[in-house]
CSV table of C-alpha atoms and ligand atoms in Angstrom, one decimal:
chain,number,residue,atom,x,y,z
A,681,MET,CA,197.5,102.0,-15.9
A,682,ALA,CA,197.4,105.8,-15.4
A,683,ASP,CA,197.7,105.3,-11.6
A,684,LEU,CA,200.7,103.4,-11.8
A,685,PRO,CA,203.8,105.3,-10.6
A,686,ILE,CA,207.1,105.7,-12.3
A,687,ILE,CA,209.7,103.9,-10.2
A,688,VAL,CA,213.4,105.3,-9.8
A,689,ALA,CA,215.8,102.9,-8.6
A,690,GLY,CA,218.6,104.8,-6.8
A,691,ALA,CA,218.5,108.0,-4.7
A,692,GLY,CA,222.0,109.2,-6.1
A,693,PRO,CA,222.1,112.6,-7.9
A,694,THR,CA,220.7,111.2,-11.0
A,695,GLY,CA,217.9,109.3,-9.5
A,696,LEU,CA,216.9,112.3,-7.3
A,697,MET,CA,216.9,114.5,-10.2
A,698,CYS,CA,214.7,112.1,-12.4
A,699,ALA,CA,212.3,112.0,-9.4
A,700,LEU,CA,212.3,115.7,-9.0
A,701,ALA,CA,211.9,116.5,-12.6
A,702,LEU,CA,209.1,114.0,-13.1
A,703,GLY,CA,207.4,114.8,-9.7
A,704,ARG,CA,207.4,118.7,-10.7
A,705,GLN,CA,205.0,117.5,-13.8
A,706,GLY,CA,202.7,116.0,-11.3
A,707,ILE,CA,203.6,112.4,-12.0
A,708,PRO,CA,203.5,109.9,-9.2
A,709,VAL,CA,207.0,108.7,-8.5
A,710,VAL,CA,208.5,106.1,-6.1
A,711,VAL,CA,212.2,106.2,-5.3
A,712,LEU,CA,213.8,102.9,-4.0
A,713,GLU,CA,217.0,103.3,-2.5
A,714,SER,CA,218.9,100.2,-1.2
A,715,GLU,CA,221.0,102.1,1.5
A,716,ALA,CA,219.6,103.4,4.8
A,717,ALA,CA,220.4,106.9,4.0
A,718,LEU,CA,222.1,109.3,1.3
A,719,ALA,CA,225.5,108.2,0.4
A,720,HIS,CA,228.3,110.4,1.9
A,721,ASP,CA,231.5,109.9,-0.1
A,722,LEU,CA,234.3,111.7,-1.8
A,723,ARG,CA,233.1,111.7,-5.4
A,724,ALA,CA,232.0,114.4,-7.7
A,725,GLY,CA,232.5,118.0,-6.8
A,726,THR,CA,232.6,120.1,-10.0
A,727,PHE,CA,229.5,121.5,-11.6
A,728,HIS,CA,229.6,122.9,-15.1
A,729,PRO,CA,227.4,125.8,-16.3
A,730,PRO,CA,224.9,123.7,-18.3
A,731,THR,CA,224.2,121.6,-15.2
A,732,LEU,CA,223.8,124.5,-13.1
A,733,GLU,CA,221.3,126.1,-15.7
A,734,MET,CA,219.3,122.7,-15.8
A,735,MET,CA,219.0,122.5,-12.2
A,736,ALA,CA,218.1,126.3,-11.7
A,737,PRO,CA,214.3,126.1,-12.2
A,738,TYR,CA,214.0,123.4,-9.5
A,739,GLY,CA,215.7,125.8,-6.9
A,740,ILE,CA,218.7,123.5,-6.6
A,741,THR,CA,221.4,125.8,-8.1
A,742,ALA,CA,220.5,128.8,-5.8
A,743,ARG,CA,220.7,126.4,-2.7
A,744,MET,CA,224.2,125.2,-4.0
A,745,HIS,CA,225.5,128.6,-4.3
A,746,GLU,CA,225.1,129.2,-0.5
A,747,THR,CA,228.1,127.0,0.1
A,748,GLY,CA,229.6,126.2,-3.3
A,749,LEU,CA,232.9,127.8,-4.5
A,750,LYS,CA,232.8,129.8,-7.7
A,751,VAL,CA,235.9,128.8,-9.8
A,752,ARG,CA,236.6,131.3,-12.5
A,753,TYR,CA,240.1,129.8,-13.4
A,754,TRP,CA,241.5,126.5,-13.9
A,755,GLN,CA,245.1,125.7,-14.6
A,756,ILE,CA,247.5,123.1,-16.1
A,757,ARG,CA,250.8,123.0,-14.0
A,758,ASN,CA,254.0,121.0,-14.2
A,759,ARG,CA,255.6,119.2,-11.4
A,760,GLN,CA,258.3,121.8,-11.1
A,761,GLY,CA,255.7,124.1,-9.7
A,762,ASP,CA,255.3,126.3,-12.9
A,763,LEU,CA,252.1,127.4,-14.4
A,764,VAL,CA,251.7,125.9,-17.9
A,765,ALA,CA,248.3,127.3,-18.9
A,766,GLN,CA,245.4,129.0,-17.3
A,767,PHE,CA,241.8,129.3,-18.6
A,768,ASP,CA,239.5,131.9,-17.6
A,769,LEU,CA,235.7,131.0,-17.8
A,770,ASP,CA,234.7,134.6,-18.0
A,771,ARG,CA,235.5,134.2,-21.6
A,772,ILE,CA,232.1,132.5,-22.0
A,773,ALA,CA,230.0,134.8,-19.9
A,774,ASP,CA,228.1,135.7,-22.9
A,775,VAL,CA,226.5,132.2,-23.2
A,776,THR,CA,225.8,131.2,-19.7
A,777,PRO,CA,224.8,133.0,-16.4
A,778,TYR,CA,227.2,130.7,-14.6
A,779,PRO,CA,230.7,131.5,-16.3
A,780,TYR,CA,232.7,129.3,-13.8
A,781,ARG,CA,232.8,125.8,-12.4
A,782,LEU,CA,230.9,125.5,-9.0
A,783,HIS,CA,232.6,123.3,-6.7
A,784,LEU,CA,230.5,121.6,-4.0
A,785,GLU,CA,230.7,118.0,-2.7
A,786,GLN,CA,228.4,115.5,-4.2
A,787,HIS,CA,227.2,114.7,-0.5
A,788,ARG,CA,225.9,118.4,-0.2
A,789,LEU,CA,224.1,118.2,-3.4
A,790,THR,CA,221.9,115.3,-2.7
A,791,PRO,CA,220.3,116.5,0.7
A,792,ILE,CA,219.2,119.7,-1.3
A,793,GLN,CA,217.7,117.6,-4.1
A,794,LEU,CA,215.9,115.3,-1.4
A,795,ASP,CA,214.7,118.1,0.6
A,796,ILE,CA,213.1,120.0,-2.5
A,797,LEU,CA,211.8,116.6,-3.7
A,798,ARG,CA,210.1,116.1,-0.5
A,799,ARG,CA,208.7,119.6,-0.2
A,800,GLU,CA,207.6,120.2,-3.6
A,801,THR,CA,206.4,116.9,-5.0
A,802,ASN,CA,204.3,113.7,-3.8
A,803,ALA,CA,207.3,111.5,-4.4
A,804,ASP,CA,207.5,108.4,-2.2
A,805,VAL,CA,211.2,108.0,-1.2
A,806,ARG,CA,211.9,104.7,0.4
A,807,PHE,CA,215.3,104.1,1.9
A,808,GLY,CA,216.3,100.4,2.7
A,809,HIS,CA,214.5,99.3,-0.4
A,810,ARG,CA,216.7,97.4,-2.8
A,811,VAL,CA,215.5,96.6,-6.4
A,812,ALA,CA,216.3,92.9,-6.8
A,813,GLY,CA,215.0,92.3,-10.2
A,814,PHE,CA,211.8,92.9,-12.5
A,815,THR,CA,209.7,91.6,-15.2
A,816,GLN,CA,207.8,93.6,-17.7
A,817,ASP,CA,205.0,93.3,-20.3
A,818,ALA,CA,203.3,95.6,-22.6
A,819,ASP,CA,201.7,97.9,-20.1
A,820,ARG,CA,203.7,97.5,-16.7
A,821,VAL,CA,206.9,96.6,-15.0
A,822,ARG,CA,206.8,94.4,-11.9
A,823,VAL,CA,209.7,95.4,-9.6
A,824,GLU,CA,211.0,93.0,-7.1
A,825,VAL,CA,211.9,95.0,-4.0
A,826,ALA,CA,213.9,93.6,-1.1
A,827,THR,CA,213.5,95.1,2.4
A,828,GLY,CA,215.5,93.1,5.0
A,829,SER,CA,214.4,89.5,4.7
A,830,THR,CA,211.3,90.1,2.7
A,831,THR,CA,210.6,90.9,-1.0
A,832,GLU,CA,207.5,92.4,-2.3
A,833,VAL,CA,206.5,93.3,-5.8
A,834,VAL,CA,205.6,96.8,-6.7
A,835,GLU,CA,204.1,97.6,-10.0
A,836,ALA,CA,205.1,100.6,-12.1
A,837,ALA,CA,204.2,102.2,-15.5
A,838,TRP,CA,207.9,102.7,-16.1
A,839,LEU,CA,211.2,101.9,-14.3
A,840,ILE,CA,214.2,104.2,-14.6
A,841,GLY,CA,217.5,102.5,-13.2
A,842,ALA,CA,219.6,105.2,-11.7
A,843,ASP,CA,221.2,102.6,-9.5
A,844,GLY,CA,225.1,103.5,-10.2
A,845,GLY,CA,227.9,101.7,-11.8
A,846,ARG,CA,226.9,98.2,-10.7
A,847,SER,CA,223.3,98.7,-11.7
A,848,THR,CA,221.0,95.7,-11.1
A,849,VAL,CA,218.5,97.3,-13.3
A,850,ARG,CA,221.2,97.2,-16.4
A,851,LYS,CA,222.4,93.7,-15.4
A,852,THR,CA,218.7,92.4,-15.2
A,853,LEU,CA,218.2,93.8,-18.8
A,854,ASP,CA,221.5,91.9,-19.8
A,855,ILE,CA,222.7,95.1,-21.5
A,856,GLU,CA,226.5,95.0,-22.5
A,857,PHE,CA,228.4,97.7,-20.7
A,858,GLU,CA,231.0,98.3,-23.3
A,859,GLY,CA,234.5,99.8,-22.6
A,860,PHE,CA,237.5,99.2,-20.4
A,861,THR,CA,238.9,99.6,-16.8
A,862,TRP,CA,242.0,101.6,-16.3
A,863,PRO,CA,244.8,99.5,-14.7
A,864,GLU,CA,245.6,102.1,-11.8
A,865,GLN,CA,243.1,103.0,-9.1
A,866,PHE,CA,242.6,106.7,-8.2
A,867,LEU,CA,243.7,107.8,-4.7
A,868,VAL,CA,241.7,110.8,-3.3
A,869,ALA,CA,243.0,112.6,-0.3
A,870,SER,CA,241.9,115.9,1.4
A,871,THR,CA,244.1,118.2,3.5
A,872,HIS,CA,243.8,121.8,4.9
A,873,TYR,CA,247.2,122.7,3.7
A,874,GLU,CA,246.7,125.8,1.6
A,875,PHE,CA,248.0,125.3,-2.1
A,876,ALA,CA,246.9,128.8,-3.2
A,877,GLN,CA,250.1,130.1,-1.7
A,878,HIS,CA,251.9,128.2,-4.4
A,879,GLY,CA,249.8,129.9,-7.1
A,880,PHE,CA,247.3,127.0,-7.6
A,881,ALA,CA,243.9,128.1,-8.9
A,882,MET,CA,240.9,126.4,-7.2
A,883,ASN,CA,241.0,123.8,-9.9
A,884,SER,CA,244.5,122.8,-11.1
A,885,TYR,CA,245.7,119.8,-13.1
A,886,ILE,CA,249.4,118.6,-12.7
A,887,SER,CA,250.9,117.0,-15.9
A,888,ASP,CA,253.5,114.4,-15.2
A,889,PRO,CA,254.0,111.0,-16.6
A,890,VAL,CA,254.0,109.2,-13.3
A,891,HIS,CA,252.9,111.8,-10.5
A,892,TRP,CA,250.1,113.5,-12.4
A,893,ALA,CA,247.3,114.9,-10.3
A,894,ALA,CA,244.1,116.8,-10.2
A,895,VAL,CA,243.8,119.3,-7.3
A,896,PHE,CA,240.4,121.1,-6.3
A,897,LYS,CA,239.5,123.3,-3.5
A,898,MET,CA,236.2,122.1,-2.0
A,899,PRO,CA,233.8,124.1,0.4
A,900,HIS,CA,233.9,121.4,3.3
A,901,THR,CA,232.4,122.8,6.4
A,902,GLY,CA,233.3,126.4,6.1
A,903,PRO,CA,235.0,129.4,4.8
A,904,GLY,CA,238.7,128.2,4.7
A,905,GLY,CA,237.5,125.1,2.7
A,906,ILE,CA,239.7,122.2,2.0
A,907,TRP,CA,242.1,120.7,-0.8
A,908,ARG,CA,241.3,117.5,-2.6
A,909,ALA,CA,243.8,115.8,-4.6
A,910,ALA,CA,243.1,112.8,-7.0
A,911,CYS,CA,246.1,111.0,-8.2
A,912,PRO,CA,246.9,107.6,-9.7
A,913,ALA,CA,247.5,104.9,-7.3
A,914,ASP,CA,250.5,102.3,-7.8
A,915,PRO,CA,248.7,99.3,-9.3
A,916,SER,CA,251.3,96.9,-7.7
A,917,LEU,CA,250.4,97.8,-4.0
A,918,PRO,CA,247.4,96.6,-2.0
A,919,ASP,CA,244.7,99.0,-1.0
A,920,GLU,CA,245.8,99.0,2.7
A,921,ALA,CA,249.2,100.1,1.6
A,922,LEU,CA,247.8,102.8,-0.8
A,923,LEU,CA,245.5,104.2,1.9
A,924,GLY,CA,248.3,104.2,4.5
A,925,ASP,CA,250.0,107.4,5.9
A,926,ASP,CA,253.3,106.7,4.2
A,927,TYR,CA,251.9,106.3,0.6
A,928,ILE,CA,249.6,109.4,1.0
A,929,GLU,CA,252.4,111.4,2.4
A,930,ARG,CA,254.6,110.6,-0.7
A,931,THR,CA,251.9,111.2,-3.0
A,932,MET,CA,251.1,114.7,-1.3
A,933,GLN,CA,254.8,115.5,-1.4
A,934,ASN,CA,254.9,114.9,-5.1
A,935,ILE,CA,252.3,117.6,-5.6
A,936,VAL,CA,254.0,120.3,-3.4
A,937,PRO,CA,257.3,119.2,-1.6
A,938,ARG,CA,257.3,120.6,1.9
A,939,ALA,CA,259.3,120.0,5.2
A,940,GLU,CA,256.3,119.3,7.3
A,941,ARG,CA,254.0,116.2,6.8
A,942,TYR,CA,250.6,116.8,5.5
A,943,ALA,CA,247.7,116.3,7.6
A,944,ILE,CA,245.1,114.2,5.9
A,945,VAL,CA,241.3,114.8,6.7
A,946,TYR,CA,239.8,112.1,4.2
A,947,ARG,CA,241.3,109.5,2.1
A,948,SER,CA,239.8,107.0,-0.4
A,949,ILE,CA,240.3,104.9,-3.4
A,950,TYR,CA,238.4,104.2,-6.5
A,951,ARG,CA,238.7,101.9,-9.5
A,952,VAL,CA,238.0,104.0,-12.7
A,953,HIS,CA,236.3,102.8,-15.9
A,954,GLN,CA,235.4,104.1,-19.3
A,955,ARG,CA,232.1,102.2,-20.3
A,956,VAL,CA,228.9,103.0,-22.1
A,957,ALA,CA,225.9,100.8,-22.1
A,958,LYS,CA,225.0,99.3,-25.6
A,959,ASP,CA,221.3,100.7,-25.0
A,960,PHE,CA,219.9,102.9,-22.5
A,961,ARG,CA,216.2,101.4,-22.9
A,962,ALA,CA,214.4,98.0,-23.2
A,963,GLY,CA,210.7,98.4,-23.2
A,964,ARG,CA,209.5,100.2,-20.1
A,965,VAL,CA,212.7,100.3,-18.4
A,966,LEU,CA,215.4,103.0,-19.1
A,967,ILE,CA,218.9,103.4,-17.3
A,968,ALA,CA,220.4,106.9,-16.6
A,969,GLY,CA,223.7,108.1,-15.0
A,970,ASP,CA,226.4,106.0,-13.8
A,971,ALA,CA,224.1,102.9,-14.6
A,972,ALA,CA,224.4,103.8,-18.2
A,973,HIS,CA,227.9,105.3,-18.5
A,974,LEU,CA,231.1,105.6,-16.4
A,975,ASN,CA,234.1,107.9,-17.0
A,976,ASN,CA,237.4,108.7,-15.2
A,977,PRO,CA,237.1,112.0,-13.3
A,978,MET,CA,239.5,114.2,-15.3
A,979,GLY,CA,237.5,117.0,-16.3
A,980,GLY,CA,234.5,116.4,-13.8
A,981,PHE,CA,231.9,115.1,-16.2
A,982,GLY,CA,230.3,112.1,-14.7
A,983,LEU,CA,227.8,113.5,-12.3
A,984,ASN,CA,227.0,116.4,-14.7
A,985,SER,CA,226.2,113.8,-17.4
A,986,GLY,CA,223.8,112.0,-15.0
A,987,ILE,CA,221.9,115.2,-14.5
A,988,HIS,CA,221.7,115.9,-18.0
A,989,ASP,CA,220.4,112.3,-18.7
A,990,ALA,CA,217.7,112.9,-15.8
A,991,ILE,CA,216.5,116.2,-17.4
A,992,ASN,CA,216.4,114.7,-20.8
A,993,VAL,CA,214.5,111.5,-19.9
A,994,ALA,CA,212.1,113.2,-17.4
A,995,ASP,CA,211.1,115.6,-20.1
A,996,LYS,CA,210.4,112.9,-22.7
A,997,LEU,CA,208.9,110.4,-20.3
A,998,GLY,CA,206.6,113.2,-19.0
A,999,LYS,CA,205.3,113.7,-22.7
A,1000,VAL,CA,204.7,109.9,-23.0
A,1001,TRP,CA,202.9,109.8,-19.5
A,1002,ARG,CA,200.5,112.5,-20.6
A,1003,ARG,CA,200.2,110.8,-24.0
A,1004,GLU,CA,201.5,113.9,-25.8
A,1005,ALA,CA,204.1,111.7,-27.5
A,1006,GLY,CA,204.6,108.2,-28.4
A,1007,GLU,CA,207.1,105.7,-26.8
A,1008,GLU,CA,209.5,106.3,-29.6
A,1009,VAL,CA,210.4,109.6,-28.2
A,1010,LEU,CA,212.3,107.5,-25.5
A,1011,ASP,CA,214.5,106.2,-28.2
A,1012,LEU,CA,215.5,109.9,-29.0
A,1013,TYR,CA,216.6,110.1,-25.3
A,1014,VAL,CA,218.8,107.1,-26.0
A,1015,ARG,CA,220.3,108.5,-29.1
A,1016,GLN,CA,220.8,112.0,-27.7
A,1017,ARG,CA,222.4,110.9,-24.4
A,1018,ARG,CA,224.4,108.1,-26.0
A,1019,ALA,CA,225.8,110.7,-28.4
A,1020,ALA,CA,226.8,113.1,-25.6
A,1021,THR,CA,228.2,110.3,-23.5
A,1022,ILE,CA,230.4,108.9,-26.5
A,1023,ALA,CA,231.3,112.0,-28.5
A,1024,GLN,CA,231.9,114.3,-25.3
A,1025,VAL,CA,232.3,112.8,-22.0
A,1026,GLN,CA,234.2,109.6,-23.0
A,1027,ALA,CA,236.4,111.4,-25.6
A,1028,MET,CA,237.1,114.3,-23.5
A,1029,SER,CA,237.9,112.5,-20.1
A,1030,ILE,CA,240.1,109.9,-21.9
A,1031,ARG,CA,242.0,112.8,-23.8
A,1032,ASN,CA,242.3,114.9,-20.5
A,1033,LYS,CA,243.7,111.9,-18.5
A,1034,ARG,CA,246.3,111.1,-21.4
A,1035,LEU,CA,247.3,114.8,-21.6
A,1036,LEU,CA,248.2,114.6,-18.0
A,1037,GLU,CA,250.1,111.2,-18.0
A,1038,GLU,CA,251.7,111.4,-21.4
A,1039,ARG,CA,255.2,109.4,-21.0
A,1040,ASN,CA,256.9,110.5,-24.4
A,1041,PRO,CA,258.5,113.7,-23.3
A,1042,ALA,CA,258.4,114.9,-27.0
A,1043,VAL,CA,254.7,114.2,-27.4
A,1044,GLN,CA,254.1,115.9,-23.9
A,1045,HIS,CA,256.0,118.9,-24.9
A,1046,LYS,CA,253.9,119.4,-28.2
A,1047,GLN,CA,250.7,118.8,-26.4
A,1048,LEU,CA,251.4,121.4,-23.6
A,1049,GLU,CA,252.8,123.9,-26.2
A,1050,GLU,CA,249.5,123.5,-28.0
A,1051,LEU,CA,247.6,124.1,-24.7
A,1052,ILE,CA,249.6,127.2,-24.1
A,1053,ALA,CA,248.9,128.6,-27.5
A,1054,THR,CA,245.2,127.8,-27.1
A,1055,ALA,CA,245.1,129.6,-23.7
A,1056,ALA,CA,246.8,132.6,-25.1
A,1057,ASP,CA,244.4,133.1,-28.0
A,1058,ALA,CA,241.0,134.5,-27.3
A,1059,ASP,CA,239.2,132.6,-29.9
A,1060,ARG,CA,240.7,129.3,-29.4
A,1061,ALA,CA,240.4,129.6,-25.5
A,1062,ARG,CA,236.8,130.4,-25.8
A,1063,LYS,CA,236.2,127.3,-28.2
A,1064,TYR,CA,238.1,125.2,-25.8
A,1065,LEU,CA,236.1,126.4,-22.9
A,1066,LEU,CA,232.8,125.8,-24.7
A,1067,GLU,CA,233.8,122.1,-25.1
A,1068,SER,CA,235.4,121.6,-21.5
A,1069,SER,CA,232.4,123.2,-19.8
A,1070,MET,CA,230.2,120.8,-21.6
A,1071,ILE,CA,228.3,123.6,-23.6
A,1072,ALA,CA,229.2,122.8,-27.2
A,1073,GLY,CA,229.0,118.9,-26.8
A,1074,LEU,CA,225.6,119.2,-25.1
A,1075,ALA,CA,224.3,121.5,-28.0
A,1076,ARG,CA,225.4,119.0,-30.4
A,1077,ALA,CA,223.9,116.1,-28.8
A,1078,ASN,CA,220.6,117.8,-28.3
A,1079,GLU,CA,220.3,118.2,-32.2
A,1080,VAL,CA,220.5,114.5,-32.7
A,1081,GLN,CA,217.1,113.1,-34.0
B,2009,LIG,C1,236.9,110.0,-7.5
B,2009,LIG,C2,235.8,110.5,-8.3
B,2009,LIG,C3,235.7,111.8,-8.5
B,2009,LIG,C4,234.7,112.2,-9.4
B,2009,LIG,N1,234.4,113.6,-9.5
B,2009,LIG,C5,233.4,114.1,-10.3
B,2009,LIG,C6,233.1,115.4,-10.7
B,2009,LIG,O1,234.1,116.2,-10.2
B,2009,LIG,N2,232.2,115.9,-11.3
B,2009,LIG,C7,231.4,115.0,-12.0
B,2009,LIG,O2,230.3,115.2,-12.6
B,2009,LIG,N3,231.4,113.5,-11.6
B,2009,LIG,C8,232.6,113.2,-10.9
B,2009,LIG,N4,232.5,111.8,-10.4
B,2009,LIG,C9,231.5,110.9,-10.9
B,2009,LIG,C10,230.2,110.8,-10.1
B,2009,LIG,O3,230.5,110.6,-8.7
B,2009,LIG,C11,229.3,109.9,-10.4
B,2009,LIG,O4,229.1,110.2,-12.0
B,2009,LIG,C12,227.8,110.2,-9.9
B,2009,LIG,O5,227.9,109.7,-8.5
B,2009,LIG,C13,226.6,109.4,-10.5
B,2009,LIG,O6,225.5,109.6,-9.9
B,2009,LIG,P1,224.3,108.4,-10.0
B,2009,LIG,O7,223.3,108.9,-9.3
B,2009,LIG,O8,224.2,108.0,-11.5
B,2009,LIG,O9,225.0,107.2,-9.3
B,2009,LIG,P2,225.4,106.9,-8.0
B,2009,LIG,O10,225.8,108.2,-7.1
B,2009,LIG,O11,226.4,105.7,-7.8
B,2009,LIG,O12,223.9,106.5,-7.1
B,2009,LIG,C14,223.4,105.3,-7.2
B,2009,LIG,C15,222.5,105.0,-6.0
B,2009,LIG,O13,221.8,103.9,-6.2
B,2009,LIG,C16,221.6,103.1,-5.2
B,2009,LIG,N5,221.5,101.7,-5.5
B,2009,LIG,C17,222.4,100.7,-6.1
B,2009,LIG,N6,221.8,99.6,-6.4
B,2009,LIG,C18,220.6,99.7,-6.1
B,2009,LIG,C19,219.5,98.8,-6.0
B,2009,LIG,N7,219.6,97.6,-6.6
B,2009,LIG,N8,218.3,99.3,-5.7
B,2009,LIG,C20,218.2,100.5,-5.1
B,2009,LIG,N9,219.2,101.4,-5.0
B,2009,LIG,C21,220.3,101.0,-5.6
B,2009,LIG,C22,223.0,103.2,-4.4
B,2009,LIG,O14,223.1,103.0,-3.1
B,2009,LIG,C23,223.2,104.9,-4.7
B,2009,LIG,O15,222.7,105.5,-3.8
B,2009,LIG,C24,233.6,111.2,-9.8
B,2009,LIG,C25,233.7,109.8,-9.4
B,2009,LIG,C26,234.8,109.6,-8.7
B,2009,LIG,C27,234.9,108.2,-8.4
C-alpha cells in the first residue's frame, strides 16, 4: 500500500500544483491528462498576492516574474471614459512581498509548473491518458484510464480530481454541483490597441448596465503586451455571430470609441457558472480547483483558488501519507476550502459582477459613490484591498477547524 502512488487527474494549473506540492514531499505521483499537451487558452491571467506567496517556495513565482506584468493599480471606470475610483495595492505592502496583481497568461504558468515538476520530482506525467472512472475500497482506488481505444486500470492510494469544471471524478462520485449558470456568455477579445493612452490602468473595470467590461493588459509575447477585454455577450445571438468581426468590433467600440476598426488578435467565448460541489471528498478521492468550484472571472479568483486548494490538500494528504495524521485531516481540507470558496470567491465574484452591471441608476450611483469613498479613505481602501486580494478571506478560511 505504501508503494501505491497518488494519482492526480488533470494537468491544469490545479493538478500540476497538487503534483508538485506532493512530489516535493517525496511522495510518488502520477498525473493523468486526457489531452495530448498542456491547454493553450485565453482564461486566467491575474494572480493575487497569497497565490504568489504560496508558489514562491517552488520557484514558480520567480519564473512568472520574468514575463509577468506587475499591476499596482486597478480602476473602476464609467462608459463615458471617466475614472470613477482607483485602488493602489501599495497600501498593503506591509503584509505581502507582492503588493500588486501579477498578470500572466494561464498558458504561460502551466509550462513553468510542468518544467519544475519534471526537473525536481519523480512525478510521472502521462498526456493522452483520460480518467474514465474508478472504484475504491478501504485501502486503494482503482482508476480506469483510457488511452486511445484501450483502457487499463492503475491503482492508487489516493485520487485527486483536478479535471476541471466538467470533472469526471466529481461526476463519478455523484457529488452535486450546487449553484447556477449566468444567462449570458462572456466574450474575450485581445487587441494591440493601447488603452493606457486613455488613462486605463492595466486592470480596469467599466461599469455599465449593458456594456460593462473588464480590461486587462497581458504580457503576450513581448514588451508591448496586449490588451484583453472580457464583456457580456448578447444571449439572443448564436456563437458564430458573437465571434464574428462585426459583433466584436461593436463590443470594442463600446469600451473606447475610435474612428478606426480594432485589429483583434484572439477571440473566444465562455459560459460562466457559480457552482460549488457539495463535498470535496468521498473516501480516498478528493476534488480541487474547477472540479470543485466555478465562478465568474470578475476579480480573477478561479485559478487562484485552485492553487490555494492544491497547497492545502497536498499539505494534509502528505501528513496522512506519512502517517503523521489521520484521514480526518482531509475533512479539514474540505471545510477550509469550501469556506473560502463560498464566503470569499462566490460572494465577491457575484458582488463584483453585479456592481458593474447594476441596471437601476439610483442603486448604481449609490454603489459607485460608496466605492469612491472607500478608495479615498486610507483605512477603508486598505480593508477593501485585503479582501479583493484574497488575503483576508484566506486567513479566515484557514482558521476554520
Ligand atoms: C474568461 C475566463 C477568465 C478567467 N480569468 C481568471 C483570472 O483572471 N484569474 C483566475 O484566478 N481565474 C480566472 N479564470 C478561471 C481559471 O481559468 C480556472 O479557474 C482554471 O483554469 C482552473 O484550473 P484547473 O486546473 O482547476 O482546471 P482546468 O484548467 O480546466 O484544467 C483541467 C485539466 O484536466 C484535464 N481533464 C479533464 N477531464 C479529464 C479526465 N477525465 N482525465 C484526465 N484529464 C482530464 C483537462 O484537459 C485540463 O487540462 C478565468 C476563467 C475564464 C473562463
